[in-house]
Coordinates of C-alpha atoms in Angstrom, one line a residue:
X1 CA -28.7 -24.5 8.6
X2 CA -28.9 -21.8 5.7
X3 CA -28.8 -23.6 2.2
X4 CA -26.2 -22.9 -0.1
X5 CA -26.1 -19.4 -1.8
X6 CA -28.4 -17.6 1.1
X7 CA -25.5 -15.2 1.3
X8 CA -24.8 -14.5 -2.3
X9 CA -26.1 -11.3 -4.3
X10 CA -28.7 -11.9 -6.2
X11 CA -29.1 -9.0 -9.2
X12 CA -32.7 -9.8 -10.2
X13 CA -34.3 -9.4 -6.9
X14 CA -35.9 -6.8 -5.2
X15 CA -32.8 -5.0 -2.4
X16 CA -33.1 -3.2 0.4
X17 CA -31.0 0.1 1.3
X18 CA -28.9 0.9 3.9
X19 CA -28.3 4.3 5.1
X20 CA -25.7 6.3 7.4
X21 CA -27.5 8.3 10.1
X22 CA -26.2 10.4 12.5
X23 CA -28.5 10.9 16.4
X24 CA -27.5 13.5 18.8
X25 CA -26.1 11.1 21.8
X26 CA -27.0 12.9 25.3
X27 CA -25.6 10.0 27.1
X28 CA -21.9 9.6 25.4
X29 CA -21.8 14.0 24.5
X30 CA -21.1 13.6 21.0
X31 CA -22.9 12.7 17.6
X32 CA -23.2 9.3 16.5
X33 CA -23.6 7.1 13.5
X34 CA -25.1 4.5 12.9
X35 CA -26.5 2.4 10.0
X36 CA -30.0 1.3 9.0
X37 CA -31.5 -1.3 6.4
X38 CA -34.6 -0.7 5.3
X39 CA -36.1 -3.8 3.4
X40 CA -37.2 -3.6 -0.1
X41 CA -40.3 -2.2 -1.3
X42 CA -40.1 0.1 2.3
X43 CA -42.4 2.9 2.3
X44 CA -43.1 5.5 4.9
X45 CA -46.8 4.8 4.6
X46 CA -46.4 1.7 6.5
X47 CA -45.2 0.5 10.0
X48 CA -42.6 -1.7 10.9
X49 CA -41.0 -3.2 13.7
X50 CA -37.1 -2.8 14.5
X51 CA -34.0 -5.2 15.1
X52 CA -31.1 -4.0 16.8
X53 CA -28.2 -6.2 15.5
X54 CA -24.7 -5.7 17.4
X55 CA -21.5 -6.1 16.7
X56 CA -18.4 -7.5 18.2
X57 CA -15.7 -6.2 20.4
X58 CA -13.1 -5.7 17.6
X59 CA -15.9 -4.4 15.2
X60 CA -18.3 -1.0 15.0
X61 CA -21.3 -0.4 13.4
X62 CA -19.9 -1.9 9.9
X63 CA -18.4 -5.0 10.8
X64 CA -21.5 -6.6 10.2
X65 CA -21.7 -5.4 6.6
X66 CA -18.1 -5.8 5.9
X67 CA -18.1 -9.7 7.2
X68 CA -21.5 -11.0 7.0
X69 CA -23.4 -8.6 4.9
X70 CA -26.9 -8.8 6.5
X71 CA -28.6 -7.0 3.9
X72 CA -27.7 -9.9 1.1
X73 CA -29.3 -12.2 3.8
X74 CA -32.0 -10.6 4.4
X75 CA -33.2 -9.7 0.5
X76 CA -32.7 -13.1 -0.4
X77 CA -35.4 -14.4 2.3
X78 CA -37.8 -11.3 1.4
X79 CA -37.6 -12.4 -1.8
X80 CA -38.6 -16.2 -0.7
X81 CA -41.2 -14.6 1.1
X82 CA -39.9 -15.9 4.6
X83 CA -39.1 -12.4 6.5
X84 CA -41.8 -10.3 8.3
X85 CA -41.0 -6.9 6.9
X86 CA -38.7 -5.1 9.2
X87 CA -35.9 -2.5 10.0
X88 CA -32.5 -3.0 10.5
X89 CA -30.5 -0.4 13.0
X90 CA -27.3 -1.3 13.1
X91 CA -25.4 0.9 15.9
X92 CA -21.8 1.1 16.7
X93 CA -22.0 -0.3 20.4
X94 CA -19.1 0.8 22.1
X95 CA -20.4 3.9 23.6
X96 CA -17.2 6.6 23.7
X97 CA -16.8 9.8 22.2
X98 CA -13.5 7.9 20.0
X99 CA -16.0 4.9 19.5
X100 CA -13.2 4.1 16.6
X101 CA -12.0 0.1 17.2
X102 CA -8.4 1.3 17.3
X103 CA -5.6 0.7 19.7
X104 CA -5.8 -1.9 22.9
X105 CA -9.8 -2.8 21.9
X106 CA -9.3 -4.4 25.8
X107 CA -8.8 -1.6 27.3
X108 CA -11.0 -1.3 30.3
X109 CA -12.6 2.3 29.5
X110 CA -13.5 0.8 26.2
X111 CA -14.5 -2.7 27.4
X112 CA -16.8 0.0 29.9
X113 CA -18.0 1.9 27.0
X114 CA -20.2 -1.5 25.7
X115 CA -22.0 -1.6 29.1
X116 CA -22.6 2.1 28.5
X117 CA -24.2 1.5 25.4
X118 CA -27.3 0.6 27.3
X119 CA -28.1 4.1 28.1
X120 CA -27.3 5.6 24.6
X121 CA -29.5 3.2 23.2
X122 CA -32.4 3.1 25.4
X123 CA -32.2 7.6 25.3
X124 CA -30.8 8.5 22.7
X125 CA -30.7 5.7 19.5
X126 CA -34.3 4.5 19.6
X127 CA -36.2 7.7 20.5
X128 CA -34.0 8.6 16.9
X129 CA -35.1 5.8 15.2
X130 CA -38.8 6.0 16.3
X131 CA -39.0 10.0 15.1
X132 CA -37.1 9.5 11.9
X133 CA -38.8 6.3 10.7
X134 CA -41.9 4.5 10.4
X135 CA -42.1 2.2 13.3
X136 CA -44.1 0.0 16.0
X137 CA -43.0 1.1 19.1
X138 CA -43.9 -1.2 21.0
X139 CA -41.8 -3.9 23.5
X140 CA -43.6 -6.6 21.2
X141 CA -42.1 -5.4 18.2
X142 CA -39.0 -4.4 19.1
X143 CA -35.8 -6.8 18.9
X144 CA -32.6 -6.9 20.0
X145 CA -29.8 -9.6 18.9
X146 CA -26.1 -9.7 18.4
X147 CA -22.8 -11.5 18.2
X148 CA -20.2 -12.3 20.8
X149 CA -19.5 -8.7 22.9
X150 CA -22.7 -8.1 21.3
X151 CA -24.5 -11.0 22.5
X152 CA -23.4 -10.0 25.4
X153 CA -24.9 -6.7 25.2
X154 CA -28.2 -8.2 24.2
X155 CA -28.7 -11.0 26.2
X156 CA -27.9 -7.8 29.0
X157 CA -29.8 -4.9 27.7
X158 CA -32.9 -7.2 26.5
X159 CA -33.6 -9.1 29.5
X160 CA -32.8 -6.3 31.6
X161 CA -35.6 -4.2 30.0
X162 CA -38.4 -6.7 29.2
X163 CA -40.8 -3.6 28.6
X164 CA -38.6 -2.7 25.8
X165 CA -37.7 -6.1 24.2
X166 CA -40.1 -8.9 23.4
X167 CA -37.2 -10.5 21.5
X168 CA -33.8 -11.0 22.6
X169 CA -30.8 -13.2 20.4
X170 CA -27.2 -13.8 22.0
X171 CA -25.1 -15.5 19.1
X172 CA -21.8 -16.6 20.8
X173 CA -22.2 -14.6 23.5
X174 CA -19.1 -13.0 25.0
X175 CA -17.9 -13.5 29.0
X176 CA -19.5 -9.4 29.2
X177 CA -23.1 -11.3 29.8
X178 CA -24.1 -11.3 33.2
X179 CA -24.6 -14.9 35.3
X180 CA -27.7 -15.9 34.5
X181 CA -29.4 -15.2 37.8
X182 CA -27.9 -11.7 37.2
X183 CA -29.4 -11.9 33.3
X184 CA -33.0 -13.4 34.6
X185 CA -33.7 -12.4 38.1
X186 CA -37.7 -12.1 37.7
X187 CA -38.2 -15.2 36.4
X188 CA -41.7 -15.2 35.8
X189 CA -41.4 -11.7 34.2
X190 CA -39.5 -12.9 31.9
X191 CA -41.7 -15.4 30.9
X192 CA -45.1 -13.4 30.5
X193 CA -42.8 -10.8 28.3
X194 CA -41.1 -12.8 25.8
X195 CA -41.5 -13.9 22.5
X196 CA -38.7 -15.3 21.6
X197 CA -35.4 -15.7 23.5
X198 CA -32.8 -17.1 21.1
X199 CA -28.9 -18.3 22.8
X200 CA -26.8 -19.8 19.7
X201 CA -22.9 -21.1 19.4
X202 CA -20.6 -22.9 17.4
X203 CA -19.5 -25.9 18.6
X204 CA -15.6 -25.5 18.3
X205 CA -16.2 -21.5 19.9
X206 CA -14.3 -21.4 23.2
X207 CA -17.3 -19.4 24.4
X208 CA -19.3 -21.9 24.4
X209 CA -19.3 -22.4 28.2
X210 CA -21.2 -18.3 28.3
X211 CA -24.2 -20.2 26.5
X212 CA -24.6 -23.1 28.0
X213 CA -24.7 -22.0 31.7
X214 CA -27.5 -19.2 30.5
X215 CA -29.0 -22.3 28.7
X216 CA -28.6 -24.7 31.9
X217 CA -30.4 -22.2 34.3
X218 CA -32.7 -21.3 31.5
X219 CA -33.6 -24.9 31.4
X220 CA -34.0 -25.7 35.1
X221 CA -36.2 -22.5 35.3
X222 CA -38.2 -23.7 32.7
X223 CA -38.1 -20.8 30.8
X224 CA -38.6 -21.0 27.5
X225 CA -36.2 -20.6 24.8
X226 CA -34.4 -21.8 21.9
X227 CA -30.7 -22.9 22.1
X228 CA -29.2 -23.5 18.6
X229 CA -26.2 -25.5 18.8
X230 CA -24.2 -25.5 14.8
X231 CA -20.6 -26.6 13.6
X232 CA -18.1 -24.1 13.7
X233 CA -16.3 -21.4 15.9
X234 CA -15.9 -17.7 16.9
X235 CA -16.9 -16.3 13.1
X236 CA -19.0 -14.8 11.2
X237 CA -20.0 -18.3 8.9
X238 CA -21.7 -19.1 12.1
X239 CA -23.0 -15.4 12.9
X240 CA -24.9 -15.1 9.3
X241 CA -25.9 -18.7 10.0
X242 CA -27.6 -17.4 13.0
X243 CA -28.9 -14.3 11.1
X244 CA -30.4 -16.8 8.7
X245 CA -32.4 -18.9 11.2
X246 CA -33.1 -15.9 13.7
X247 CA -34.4 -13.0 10.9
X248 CA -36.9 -15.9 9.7
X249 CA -38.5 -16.8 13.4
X250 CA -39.1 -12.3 14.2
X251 CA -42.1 -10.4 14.3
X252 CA -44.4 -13.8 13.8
X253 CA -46.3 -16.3 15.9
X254 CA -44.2 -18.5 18.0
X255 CA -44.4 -22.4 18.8
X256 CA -42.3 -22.3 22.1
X257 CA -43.2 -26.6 21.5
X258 CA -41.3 -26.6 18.5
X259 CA -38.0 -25.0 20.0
X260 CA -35.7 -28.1 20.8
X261 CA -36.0 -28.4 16.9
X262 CA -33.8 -25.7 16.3
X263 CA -30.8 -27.6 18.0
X264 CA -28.8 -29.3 15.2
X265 CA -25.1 -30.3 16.7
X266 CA -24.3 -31.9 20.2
X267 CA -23.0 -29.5 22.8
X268 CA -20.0 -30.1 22.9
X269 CA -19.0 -32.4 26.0
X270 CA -16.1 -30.4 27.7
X271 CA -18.7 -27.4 28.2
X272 CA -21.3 -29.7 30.0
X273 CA -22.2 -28.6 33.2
X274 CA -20.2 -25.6 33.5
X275 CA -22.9 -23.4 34.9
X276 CA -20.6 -22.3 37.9
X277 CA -18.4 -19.8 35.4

């Protein structure tokens, strides 16, 4: 769990920035916005990998920094020295031309337009991101993560392209993620390919059943990932919780032997064995 104050500004340290940009999206028809942290002490001299971080089905491309403020998160641990210098994109993931998160946010077409979102950011956001900035551009440093609709659309869009994304975080995924067979169906793939394949949720989140079915056949395909299991529901103390534990593990070597360490509550006992959902 993140220690007390991980989330609170702290003046005297070095901060990163966060930026509006605006691609040309092919895919949707329109321009787009989106945001991007760039960690302190970033220079254009260097290289850095990329994190895609998603938002929710009520949110766009600031809920995160409205609710959970990454960046404060993510200075604090540069300035502990436990981050791998990265770049945050920060997209609005619900792929319309009125990607506003007005109205009947149920409403098929725009339930539709977060499945759509694969294409814009595939074509469209990372080619942007990879001629405006400094970055790897390759599968192994490239990540993708996100929170409920948005772990949906990672868990998705990251196993589904495996020569795009070596690392792949669902935090309370959403019903949107595809039955694990669906999620995973080259198994061995999937295993040569990834670095890191992170499934987390609270324990009192009524999602929790999404998680552990992808963790059951995860499991019994002996595939290896982490599944981080913490107090709390559908919100964003557990999301920056997540963001916490996640940020620190990217872009690094990887202990797949130390995973079940990451576990720290009991799954909860009415969501056992509900891999038929």
């Amino acid at each position: 769990m993140a220690p007390q104050g991980f989330d609170q500004l702290q003046a005297n340290i070095p901060q990163g920035k966060i930026d509006t940009v605006t691609y040309d999206s092919k895919s949707v028809g329109v321009k787009r916005t989106s945001l991007v942290y760039t960690p302190p002490g970033y220079s254009t001299k260097k290289k850095y990998p990329v994190l895609y971080l998603l938002h929710g089905i009520g949110g766009d491309q600031y809920e995160w920094l409205r609710n959970g403020q990454p960046q404060i998160i993510l200075d604090n641990l540069y300035a502990q020295g436990k981050l791998e210098p990265m770049i945050v994109v920060l997209p609005n993931g619900r792929a319309m031309a009125d990607d506003r998160p007005v109205g009947n946010i149920f409403d098929s077409t725009k339930v539709q337009a977060f499945a759509n979102f694969e294409k814009d950011l595939l074509h469209d956001l990372i080619p942007f991101i990879e001629k405006n900035y400094p970055v790897h551009k390759d599968q192994k440093r490239r990540a993708i993560a996100g929170l409920s609709m948005g772990g949906g659309q990672s868990l998705n869009f990251g196993l589904g392209n495996l020569d795009k994304f070596a690392w792949v975080g669902g935090f309370s995924s959403a019903p949107n993620t595809k039955a694990p067979q669906e999620l995973l169906p080259d198994l061995a793939e999937a295993k040569k390919k990834l670095q890191l394949l992170w499934i987390s949720c609270g324990t009192d989140d009524n999602l929790m059943r999404i998680s552990t079915r992808t963790h059951e056949y995860l499991t019994g395909n002996q595939v290896p990932h982490i599944f981080y299991v913490e107090p709390g529901g559908h919100d964003f103390k557990v999301w920056k919780n997540d963001l916490y534990v996640f940020s620190q593990l990217l872009f690094k070597p990887v202990d797949a032997s130390r995973f079940s360490e990451y576990t720290i509550s009991e799954i909860p006992a009415s969501t056992q064995g509900g891999s038929a959902e």
